[in-house]
Amino acid sequence: MAITVADVPVYRGKFGEREAARLLWRAGFGPKPGEAAKLARHYNLKGAVRSLTRPKGAEVLKGPAPVDGDGLPIAPFDAWGHDLLWWLDRMVRTNHPLVERMALIWHDWFATGDVDNQQHSIEQAQLFERRWMGPFSDLLSEVTTNPAMLIWLSGIENTKRAPNENYGREMMELFTLGASNESGYPYSEDDVREQARALTGWAASWQDDVGFVNFHFDVKRHDTGTKTIFGQTGAFDWTDSCRLCVGHAAHKTFFINKLWSYFVPVAPSSETQKALERLYVERGYDVRPVVEAILMHPTFHRGPAMVKPPIVYMAGLLRARRSGIRSDDWAWIAELAGQRLFRPPNVAGWDDSRWLDTSTFRGRWIAANEVAGEDAIDDQSAYDAGETAKTAVRKALRFWGDPLISSATRKGLERYANSVAASATADWQQEAFRLLRQNALRTLIATGPEMQAC
């Protein structure tokens, strides 16, 4: 009998606005104003999860199209940083947030850096959007022959006369099995060499001013000889390489641990791990059942908070304001914050244990100022000179769609607001200081603990 999600522990507690907000942040890019409360009103946990994992209709981008700093349409394939603007815009405006969040996860999972062609990079992101759910084997097969990956990990340089081990090694170590010395089912250097032979044959043509084009399989470059991989022998090719990795005994454990880590900051229990592995295998290595089970797991809802990746944080700020991309600045701000899309630090992707430090937090602060500054108050003559500290904090929270914050954070904001009011000793300062206070409170809320983690 096929295993169902019921075999994995399911959260049975209250599903309210707080739980809905966490779900929308971890399985998307945060709620738009009122969206978390609406989700909790209309759905139970299972319904809310399925509204994300099984969205109805085609993906639609709602809101103004992205423009650069001069108000011109972006040029994703050509202008520096506009590849990032293209994807950040989709994160902000999509009505299917989990599609883009899963695409972001796959971008980190199959980390592909600068290939000197933004069109190849964007087309790989579109592959991730297309294969956001479904069998992992299908995703792996398409990534293996994707132009960006063929360039990045030397697939088009891998020939029968000069086998290149780059992709074969990383396909096992980073994409499907984990490091051999960490696996209960280790593979050998011989397996790496034999994988390289099986993966030979891909080629491309070089075109001046464009780069590599015409990616294709050339049987003359492929090693048709017999290979032995994981103890199995045959005239294997690239399709067999993918099949053998997904069918390897170590894959299910690696897959569950890695996928879980994108949604929950603590490791699953051994019981949960085993149940998710069974679910994954018995559902034909399909991603969707596993994601649904993770999103309904008690540890997801009652476990510790999770730091938001920089690009998720930025998209969330823009969604909270129902704003859009109006500047090229997001490319360098994202880089400063530690997550420049299409430029992971290495083939292992980003280290999410280092999302927040004294260097990268500056990028988050600038991002908050960038969004808040679009609607900063600058007319002090129209500002209420008698506004109280509590009213000022409530108003600043409304600016961001009333995000849920702790009582400690609220009290801290009110203390700050009171201190500003106390410093306004002259009559002329009453309006001016309160205006400045409101602008400052908006940035403080956006950079506060509840906006950094969920």
Short mmCIF file of C-alpha atoms in Angstrom, two decimals:
data_model
loop_
_atom_site.label_atom_id
_atom_site.label_comp_id
_atom_site.label_asym_id
_atom_site.label_seq_id
_atom_site.Cartn_x
_atom_site.Cartn_y
_atom_site.Cartn_z
CA MET A 1 0.00 0.00 0.00
CA ALA A 2 1.36 3.42 -0.96
CA ILE A 3 2.49 5.56 1.92
CA THR A 4 0.52 8.76 2.56
CA VAL A 5 1.39 12.02 4.27
CA ALA A 6 -0.38 10.65 7.35
CA ASP A 7 2.66 8.43 7.98
CA VAL A 8 4.69 11.58 8.66
CA PRO A 9 3.85 13.59 11.84
CA VAL A 10 1.38 16.41 11.15
CA TYR A 11 0.91 19.61 13.13
CA ARG A 12 -2.46 19.49 14.94
CA GLY A 13 -2.42 22.83 16.73
CA LYS A 14 -4.04 26.13 15.91
CA PHE A 15 -3.61 27.40 12.36
CA GLY A 16 -3.95 31.15 12.78
CA GLU A 17 -2.40 34.29 11.35
CA ARG A 18 0.99 33.62 12.93
CA GLU A 19 1.18 30.10 11.48
CA ALA A 20 -0.03 31.36 8.10
CA ALA A 21 2.61 34.10 8.09
CA ARG A 22 5.40 31.58 8.74
CA LEU A 23 4.06 29.37 5.96
CA LEU A 24 3.95 32.27 3.49
CA TRP A 25 7.48 33.32 4.37
CA ARG A 26 9.11 29.89 4.22
CA ALA A 27 7.13 28.63 1.23
CA GLY A 28 7.18 31.98 -0.56
CA PHE A 29 8.29 35.55 -0.02
CA GLY A 30 6.06 36.70 2.77
CA PRO A 31 2.45 37.87 2.91
CA LYS A 32 1.03 40.92 1.26
CA PRO A 33 -1.01 43.11 3.65
CA GLY A 34 -3.84 41.04 5.13
CA GLU A 35 -2.84 37.89 3.23
CA ALA A 36 -1.82 35.82 6.28
CA ALA A 37 -5.05 36.57 8.12
CA LYS A 38 -7.06 35.77 4.98
CA LEU A 39 -5.26 32.45 4.50
CA ALA A 40 -5.97 31.45 8.11
CA ARG A 41 -9.67 32.42 7.78
CA HIS A 42 -10.28 30.48 4.59
CA TYR A 43 -8.22 27.33 5.08
CA ASN A 44 -7.13 24.76 7.59
CA LEU A 45 -3.46 23.75 7.52
CA LYS A 46 -3.83 21.14 4.78
CA GLY A 47 -5.87 23.49 2.60
CA ALA A 48 -3.40 26.34 3.08
CA VAL A 49 -0.46 24.11 2.14
CA ARG A 50 -2.21 22.76 -0.92
CA SER A 51 -3.13 26.26 -2.04
CA LEU A 52 0.62 26.77 -2.39
CA THR A 53 1.73 23.34 -3.62
CA ARG A 54 -1.18 22.88 -6.03
CA PRO A 55 -2.03 26.40 -7.23
CA LYS A 56 -4.88 26.85 -9.66
CA GLY A 57 -4.41 28.32 -13.10
CA ALA A 58 -1.30 29.71 -14.72
CA GLU A 59 1.22 31.82 -12.86
CA VAL A 60 0.37 35.52 -13.19
CA LEU A 61 2.50 38.54 -12.34
CA LYS A 62 0.30 41.20 -10.76
CA GLY A 63 1.38 44.82 -10.55
CA PRO A 64 3.58 47.24 -12.51
CA ALA A 65 6.26 45.78 -14.77
CA PRO A 66 9.86 46.29 -13.63
CA VAL A 67 11.83 49.35 -14.75
CA ASP A 68 15.38 50.55 -14.25
CA GLY A 69 16.45 53.73 -12.47
CA ASP A 70 15.53 55.81 -15.52
CA GLY A 71 12.03 54.38 -15.70
CA LEU A 72 12.86 52.25 -18.77
CA PRO A 73 11.92 48.58 -19.17
CA ILE A 74 14.60 46.24 -17.88
CA ALA A 75 16.87 44.33 -20.28
CA PRO A 76 17.37 40.95 -18.53
CA PHE A 77 19.61 39.40 -21.19
CA ASP A 78 21.83 42.42 -21.72
CA ALA A 79 22.19 44.98 -18.92
CA TRP A 80 24.35 44.33 -15.85
CA GLY A 81 22.24 43.18 -12.92
CA HIS A 82 19.01 43.06 -14.89
CA ASP A 83 18.98 39.26 -14.71
CA LEU A 84 18.52 39.64 -10.96
CA LEU A 85 15.86 42.34 -11.47
CA TRP A 86 13.97 39.94 -13.76
CA TRP A 87 13.80 37.24 -11.09
CA LEU A 88 13.26 39.52 -8.09
CA ASP A 89 10.32 41.02 -9.95
CA ARG A 90 8.79 37.57 -10.40
CA MET A 91 9.20 36.86 -6.67
CA VAL A 92 7.46 40.12 -5.81
CA ARG A 93 4.56 39.97 -8.26
CA THR A 94 3.80 36.24 -8.60
CA ASN A 95 0.47 34.77 -7.56
CA HIS A 96 2.22 31.37 -7.21
CA PRO A 97 4.94 32.14 -4.65
CA LEU A 98 6.01 28.54 -4.03
CA VAL A 99 6.84 28.14 -7.72
CA GLU A 100 9.44 30.90 -7.46
CA ARG A 101 10.60 29.79 -4.00
CA MET A 102 11.21 26.24 -5.22
CA ALA A 103 13.00 27.63 -8.27
CA LEU A 104 15.22 29.59 -5.87
CA ILE A 105 15.87 26.40 -3.88
CA TRP A 106 16.87 24.54 -7.04
CA HIS A 107 19.10 27.47 -8.03
CA ASP A 108 20.98 27.00 -4.76
CA TRP A 109 20.88 23.19 -4.97
CA PHE A 110 22.33 23.14 -8.50
CA ALA A 111 24.39 26.27 -7.92
CA THR A 112 25.51 27.69 -11.26
CA GLY A 113 27.60 30.85 -11.33
CA ASP A 114 28.53 33.41 -13.95
CA VAL A 115 28.57 31.81 -17.40
CA ASP A 116 29.05 35.13 -19.25
CA ASN A 117 25.61 34.88 -20.79
CA GLN A 118 22.59 36.18 -18.87
CA GLN A 119 20.21 34.48 -21.27
CA HIS A 120 21.60 31.05 -20.36
CA SER A 121 21.28 31.90 -16.66
CA ILE A 122 17.68 33.06 -17.01
CA GLU A 123 16.75 30.05 -19.09
CA GLN A 124 18.09 27.82 -16.32
CA ALA A 125 15.90 29.68 -13.81
CA GLN A 126 12.96 29.10 -16.15
CA LEU A 127 13.85 25.40 -16.14
CA PHE A 128 13.61 25.47 -12.34
CA GLU A 129 10.23 27.20 -12.55
CA ARG A 130 9.01 24.60 -15.02
CA ARG A 131 10.30 21.66 -12.95
CA TRP A 132 9.51 23.20 -9.55
CA MET A 133 7.60 20.04 -8.56
CA GLY A 134 7.45 16.56 -10.01
CA PRO A 135 10.00 13.72 -10.14
CA PHE A 136 13.47 14.75 -9.04
CA SER A 137 14.87 12.50 -11.78
CA ASP A 138 13.26 14.70 -14.45
CA LEU A 139 14.78 17.81 -12.90
CA LEU A 140 18.23 16.21 -12.66
CA SER A 141 18.09 15.09 -16.30
CA GLU A 142 17.23 18.57 -17.56
CA VAL A 143 19.84 20.26 -15.38
CA THR A 144 22.50 17.84 -16.63
CA THR A 145 21.96 18.94 -20.24
CA ASN A 146 21.15 22.57 -19.50
CA PRO A 147 23.45 25.03 -21.36
CA ALA A 148 24.35 27.01 -18.24
CA MET A 149 25.35 23.85 -16.38
CA LEU A 150 27.18 22.42 -19.40
CA ILE A 151 29.30 25.57 -19.43
CA TRP A 152 29.65 25.96 -15.65
CA LEU A 153 30.83 22.41 -14.88
CA SER A 154 32.67 21.73 -18.13
CA GLY A 155 30.13 19.41 -19.75
CA ILE A 156 30.99 20.65 -23.23
CA GLU A 157 34.67 20.01 -22.51
CA ASN A 158 34.05 16.39 -21.48
CA THR A 159 35.05 14.11 -24.36
CA LYS A 160 36.04 10.48 -24.78
CA ARG A 161 39.63 11.55 -25.46
CA ALA A 162 39.81 13.91 -22.49
CA PRO A 163 37.19 13.04 -19.83
CA ASN A 164 36.41 15.93 -17.48
CA GLU A 165 35.28 14.95 -13.99
CA ASN A 166 33.75 18.27 -12.87
CA TYR A 167 30.07 17.52 -13.39
CA GLY A 168 30.26 13.81 -12.59
CA ARG A 169 31.87 14.54 -9.23
CA GLU A 170 29.48 17.35 -8.25
CA MET A 171 26.43 15.46 -9.50
CA MET A 172 27.18 12.87 -6.85
CA GLU A 173 28.70 14.94 -4.05
CA LEU A 174 26.46 18.04 -4.14
CA PHE A 175 23.36 17.19 -6.14
CA THR A 176 22.31 13.63 -5.37
CA LEU A 177 24.39 11.61 -2.85
CA GLY A 178 26.51 13.79 -0.61
CA ALA A 179 30.23 13.51 0.07
CA SER A 180 31.47 9.94 -0.16
CA ASN A 181 33.17 10.05 3.23
CA GLU A 182 29.91 11.21 4.85
CA SER A 183 27.69 8.61 3.23
CA GLY A 184 26.77 5.24 4.61
CA TYR A 185 27.10 3.99 1.01
CA PRO A 186 30.40 5.49 -0.16
CA TYR A 187 31.37 5.77 -3.79
CA SER A 188 34.93 5.75 -5.07
CA GLU A 189 37.21 7.78 -7.30
CA ASP A 190 36.71 5.03 -9.85
CA ASP A 191 32.99 5.86 -9.81
CA VAL A 192 33.84 9.52 -10.44
CA ARG A 193 36.04 8.62 -13.42
CA GLU A 194 33.45 6.24 -14.84
CA GLN A 195 30.70 8.83 -14.43
CA ALA A 196 32.83 11.29 -16.38
CA ARG A 197 33.11 8.77 -19.22
CA ALA A 198 29.36 8.16 -19.22
CA LEU A 199 28.67 11.90 -19.36
CA THR A 200 30.84 12.52 -22.45
CA GLY A 201 29.36 13.70 -25.74
CA TRP A 202 27.87 17.15 -25.18
CA ALA A 203 29.10 19.95 -27.41
CA ALA A 204 28.40 23.55 -28.39
CA SER A 205 29.54 26.05 -31.01
CA TRP A 206 31.21 29.37 -30.30
CA GLN A 207 29.81 32.53 -31.84
CA ASP A 208 31.63 35.84 -31.47
CA ASP A 209 29.77 38.50 -29.48
CA VAL A 210 27.28 35.87 -28.33
CA GLY A 211 29.24 33.02 -26.77
CA PHE A 212 28.32 29.34 -26.81
CA VAL A 213 25.31 28.37 -28.95
CA ASN A 214 23.91 25.22 -30.54
CA PHE A 215 24.21 22.88 -27.57
CA HIS A 216 23.83 19.30 -28.74
CA PHE A 217 24.86 15.71 -28.16
CA ASP A 218 27.61 14.53 -30.51
CA VAL A 219 27.94 10.75 -30.49
CA LYS A 220 31.47 11.07 -31.90
CA ARG A 221 32.57 12.75 -28.66
CA HIS A 222 30.88 10.13 -26.46
CA ASP A 223 32.69 7.19 -24.93
CA THR A 224 30.58 4.21 -25.97
CA GLY A 225 32.67 1.71 -24.05
CA THR A 226 31.67 -0.32 -21.01
CA LYS A 227 31.71 1.47 -17.63
CA THR A 228 31.29 0.22 -14.08
CA ILE A 229 29.44 2.61 -11.78
CA PHE A 230 28.34 1.72 -8.24
CA GLY A 231 29.12 -1.92 -9.03
CA GLN A 232 26.89 -1.99 -12.12
CA THR A 233 28.35 -2.47 -15.59
CA GLY A 234 27.08 -1.32 -18.96
CA ALA A 235 27.63 0.98 -21.94
CA PHE A 236 26.28 3.85 -19.85
CA ASP A 237 25.54 7.35 -21.13
CA TRP A 238 24.38 10.57 -19.44
CA THR A 239 20.84 9.27 -18.92
CA ASP A 240 22.24 6.28 -17.06
CA SER A 241 24.40 8.57 -14.92
CA CYS A 242 21.30 10.38 -13.70
CA ARG A 243 19.33 7.15 -13.22
CA LEU A 244 22.10 5.48 -11.25
CA CYS A 245 22.47 8.47 -8.92
CA VAL A 246 18.77 8.73 -8.12
CA GLY A 247 18.58 4.96 -7.65
CA HIS A 248 21.62 4.86 -5.36
CA ALA A 249 20.92 3.79 -1.76
CA ALA A 250 22.36 7.06 -0.41
CA HIS A 251 20.17 9.35 -2.49
CA LYS A 252 16.94 9.28 -0.49
CA THR A 253 18.71 10.23 2.76
CA PHE A 254 20.68 13.00 1.08
CA PHE A 255 17.59 14.35 -0.67
CA ILE A 256 15.39 14.47 2.44
CA ASN A 257 18.08 16.11 4.59
CA LYS A 258 18.85 18.75 1.98
CA LEU A 259 15.25 19.58 1.08
CA TRP A 260 14.21 19.70 4.75
CA SER A 261 17.00 22.20 5.50
CA TYR A 262 15.45 24.78 3.16
CA PHE A 263 12.26 24.86 5.23
CA VAL A 264 13.26 23.96 8.80
CA PRO A 265 16.44 25.14 10.61
CA VAL A 266 16.87 22.00 12.77
CA ALA A 267 17.43 18.44 11.58
CA PRO A 268 14.45 16.06 11.42
CA SER A 269 14.13 13.30 13.99
CA SER A 270 15.21 9.85 12.88
CA GLU A 271 11.56 8.78 12.75
CA THR A 272 10.60 11.72 10.55
CA GLN A 273 13.65 11.19 8.37
CA LYS A 274 12.75 7.55 7.74
CA ALA A 275 9.07 8.34 7.10
CA LEU A 276 9.95 11.05 4.58
CA GLU A 277 12.41 8.75 2.85
CA ARG A 278 9.69 6.09 2.48
CA LEU A 279 7.26 8.70 1.18
CA TYR A 280 9.79 9.94 -1.36
CA VAL A 281 10.66 6.50 -2.71
CA GLU A 282 7.12 5.09 -2.76
CA ARG A 283 5.82 8.18 -4.56
CA GLY A 284 8.33 7.65 -7.36
CA TYR A 285 10.86 10.23 -6.13
CA ASP A 286 8.24 12.94 -6.55
CA VAL A 287 9.06 16.25 -4.84
CA ARG A 288 5.53 17.51 -4.12
CA PRO A 289 4.44 14.94 -1.50
CA VAL A 290 7.65 15.52 0.43
CA VAL A 291 7.28 19.31 0.38
CA GLU A 292 3.67 19.03 1.53
CA ALA A 293 4.67 16.74 4.38
CA ILE A 294 7.41 19.13 5.50
CA LEU A 295 5.09 22.15 5.38
CA MET A 296 2.60 20.32 7.61
CA HIS A 297 5.16 18.94 10.06
CA PRO A 298 4.96 20.00 13.74
CA THR A 299 8.61 21.12 13.76
CA PHE A 300 7.92 23.47 10.85
CA HIS A 301 5.22 25.23 12.86
CA ARG A 302 6.52 25.00 16.41
CA GLY A 303 10.26 24.79 15.84
CA PRO A 304 12.70 27.72 16.06
CA ALA A 305 12.64 30.74 13.79
CA MET A 306 14.58 30.63 10.55
CA VAL A 307 16.65 33.49 9.12
CA LYS A 308 15.26 34.70 5.81
CA PRO A 309 17.65 34.53 2.86
CA PRO A 310 18.54 38.08 1.73
CA ILE A 311 16.64 37.89 -1.56
CA VAL A 312 13.55 36.52 0.23
CA TYR A 313 13.77 39.37 2.75
CA MET A 314 13.99 41.96 -0.05
CA ALA A 315 11.12 40.48 -2.04
CA GLY A 316 9.07 40.37 1.17
CA LEU A 317 9.61 44.08 1.84
CA LEU A 318 8.43 44.94 -1.65
CA ARG A 319 5.42 42.62 -1.35
CA ALA A 320 4.49 44.16 1.99
CA ARG A 321 4.38 47.57 0.31
CA ARG A 322 2.71 46.25 -2.85
CA SER A 323 5.62 47.90 -4.60
CA GLY A 324 7.70 46.84 -7.59
CA ILE A 325 11.12 47.06 -9.18
CA ARG A 326 11.92 50.70 -9.90
CA SER A 327 15.71 50.73 -9.71
CA ASP A 328 18.87 48.94 -10.84
CA ASP A 329 20.14 49.25 -7.27
CA TRP A 330 18.72 45.89 -6.21
CA ALA A 331 21.57 44.03 -7.91
CA TRP A 332 24.32 45.62 -5.82
CA ILE A 333 22.15 45.72 -2.69
CA ALA A 334 21.58 41.96 -2.98
CA GLU A 335 25.30 41.41 -3.45
CA LEU A 336 26.04 43.54 -0.40
CA ALA A 337 23.52 41.53 1.62
CA GLY A 338 25.17 38.27 0.57
CA GLN A 339 22.93 36.76 -2.12
CA ARG A 340 23.46 37.95 -5.66
CA LEU A 341 21.22 35.74 -7.81
CA PHE A 342 23.07 33.90 -10.60
CA ARG A 343 26.34 34.48 -8.72
CA PRO A 344 26.52 31.87 -5.92
CA PRO A 345 29.89 31.87 -4.12
CA ASN A 346 30.76 28.40 -5.43
CA VAL A 347 29.24 25.19 -6.79
CA ALA A 348 28.05 24.28 -3.27
CA GLY A 349 25.73 27.31 -3.24
CA TRP A 350 25.21 29.80 -0.44
CA ASP A 351 25.97 29.02 3.20
CA ASP A 352 22.66 29.79 4.91
CA SER A 353 24.30 29.59 8.35
CA ARG A 354 25.98 32.90 7.50
CA TRP A 355 23.04 34.93 6.25
CA LEU A 356 23.42 37.46 9.07
CA ASP A 357 26.71 39.01 10.13
CA THR A 358 28.12 42.49 10.69
CA SER A 359 29.02 42.80 7.03
CA THR A 360 25.92 41.54 5.23
CA PHE A 361 23.43 43.18 7.59
CA ARG A 362 24.36 46.52 6.07
CA GLY A 363 22.83 45.31 2.81
CA ARG A 364 19.57 44.51 4.59
CA TRP A 365 19.52 47.95 6.18
CA ILE A 366 20.03 49.58 2.78
CA ALA A 367 17.27 47.40 1.33
CA ALA A 368 14.87 48.55 4.05
CA ASN A 369 15.76 52.17 3.40
CA GLU A 370 15.35 51.64 -0.35
CA VAL A 371 11.76 50.42 0.06
CA ALA A 372 10.75 52.75 2.89
CA GLY A 373 12.34 55.70 1.11
CA GLU A 374 9.99 55.36 -1.85
CA ASP A 375 7.17 56.69 0.34
CA ALA A 376 9.08 58.62 2.99
CA ILE A 377 7.21 61.53 4.60
CA ASP A 378 8.82 64.87 3.86
CA ASP A 379 6.10 67.47 4.49
CA GLN A 380 6.57 68.34 8.16
CA SER A 381 3.91 71.04 8.13
CA ALA A 382 1.24 68.38 7.58
CA TYR A 383 2.47 66.06 10.31
CA ASP A 384 0.62 65.70 13.62
CA ALA A 385 2.61 67.56 16.26
CA GLY A 386 0.74 65.76 19.04
CA GLU A 387 1.13 62.18 17.83
CA THR A 388 1.84 59.81 20.75
CA ALA A 389 4.54 57.15 20.78
CA LYS A 390 2.03 54.28 20.60
CA THR A 391 0.19 55.90 17.71
CA ALA A 392 3.46 56.43 15.86
CA VAL A 393 4.40 52.75 16.26
CA ARG A 394 0.95 51.57 15.11
CA LYS A 395 1.21 53.83 12.07
CA ALA A 396 4.68 52.53 11.20
CA LEU A 397 3.47 48.92 11.50
CA ARG A 398 0.54 49.67 9.19
CA PHE A 399 3.07 50.94 6.65
CA TRP A 400 4.42 47.38 6.41
CA GLY A 401 1.02 45.68 6.42
CA ASP A 402 0.90 45.11 10.20
CA PRO A 403 3.53 42.35 10.54
CA LEU A 404 3.32 40.33 13.75
CA ILE A 405 5.94 41.45 16.27
CA SER A 406 6.70 40.46 19.85
CA SER A 407 5.65 42.55 22.83
CA ALA A 408 9.35 43.12 23.59
CA THR A 409 9.94 44.56 20.12
CA ARG A 410 6.84 46.74 20.37
CA LYS A 411 7.94 48.10 23.75
CA GLY A 412 11.39 48.83 22.38
CA LEU A 413 9.91 50.77 19.47
CA GLU A 414 7.66 52.72 21.83
CA ARG A 415 10.62 53.57 24.08
CA TYR A 416 12.46 54.92 21.07
CA ALA A 417 9.40 56.88 19.97
CA ASN A 418 9.05 58.38 23.45
CA SER A 419 12.72 59.37 23.52
CA VAL A 420 12.34 61.25 20.24
CA ALA A 421 9.28 63.10 21.54
CA ALA A 422 11.11 64.00 24.74
CA SER A 423 13.97 65.50 22.76
CA ALA A 424 11.61 67.86 20.90
CA THR A 425 11.80 70.73 23.40
CA ALA A 426 11.10 73.66 21.06
CA ASP A 427 7.71 74.26 19.45
CA TRP A 428 9.15 74.15 15.94
CA GLN A 429 10.55 70.65 16.65
CA GLN A 430 7.21 69.01 17.44
CA GLU A 431 6.15 68.36 13.84
CA ALA A 432 9.65 67.96 12.40
CA PHE A 433 10.88 65.45 14.98
CA ARG A 434 7.73 63.35 14.79
CA LEU A 435 7.96 63.23 11.01
CA LEU A 436 11.58 62.07 11.25
CA ARG A 437 10.57 59.61 13.96
CA GLN A 438 7.93 58.03 11.71
CA ASN A 439 10.40 57.52 8.89
CA ALA A 440 12.93 56.05 11.33
CA LEU A 441 10.36 53.70 12.90
CA ARG A 442 9.55 52.26 9.50
CA THR A 443 13.19 51.34 8.93
CA LEU A 444 13.59 50.03 12.47
CA ILE A 445 10.60 47.72 12.03
CA ALA A 446 11.89 46.47 8.67
CA THR A 447 15.31 45.69 10.15
CA GLY A 448 13.97 44.28 13.43
CA PRO A 449 14.15 40.64 14.52
CA GLU A 450 10.69 39.56 13.33
CA MET A 451 11.42 40.82 9.81
CA GLN A 452 14.76 39.00 9.66
CA ALA A 453 13.47 35.60 10.74
CA CYS A 454 10.20 33.69 10.56
#
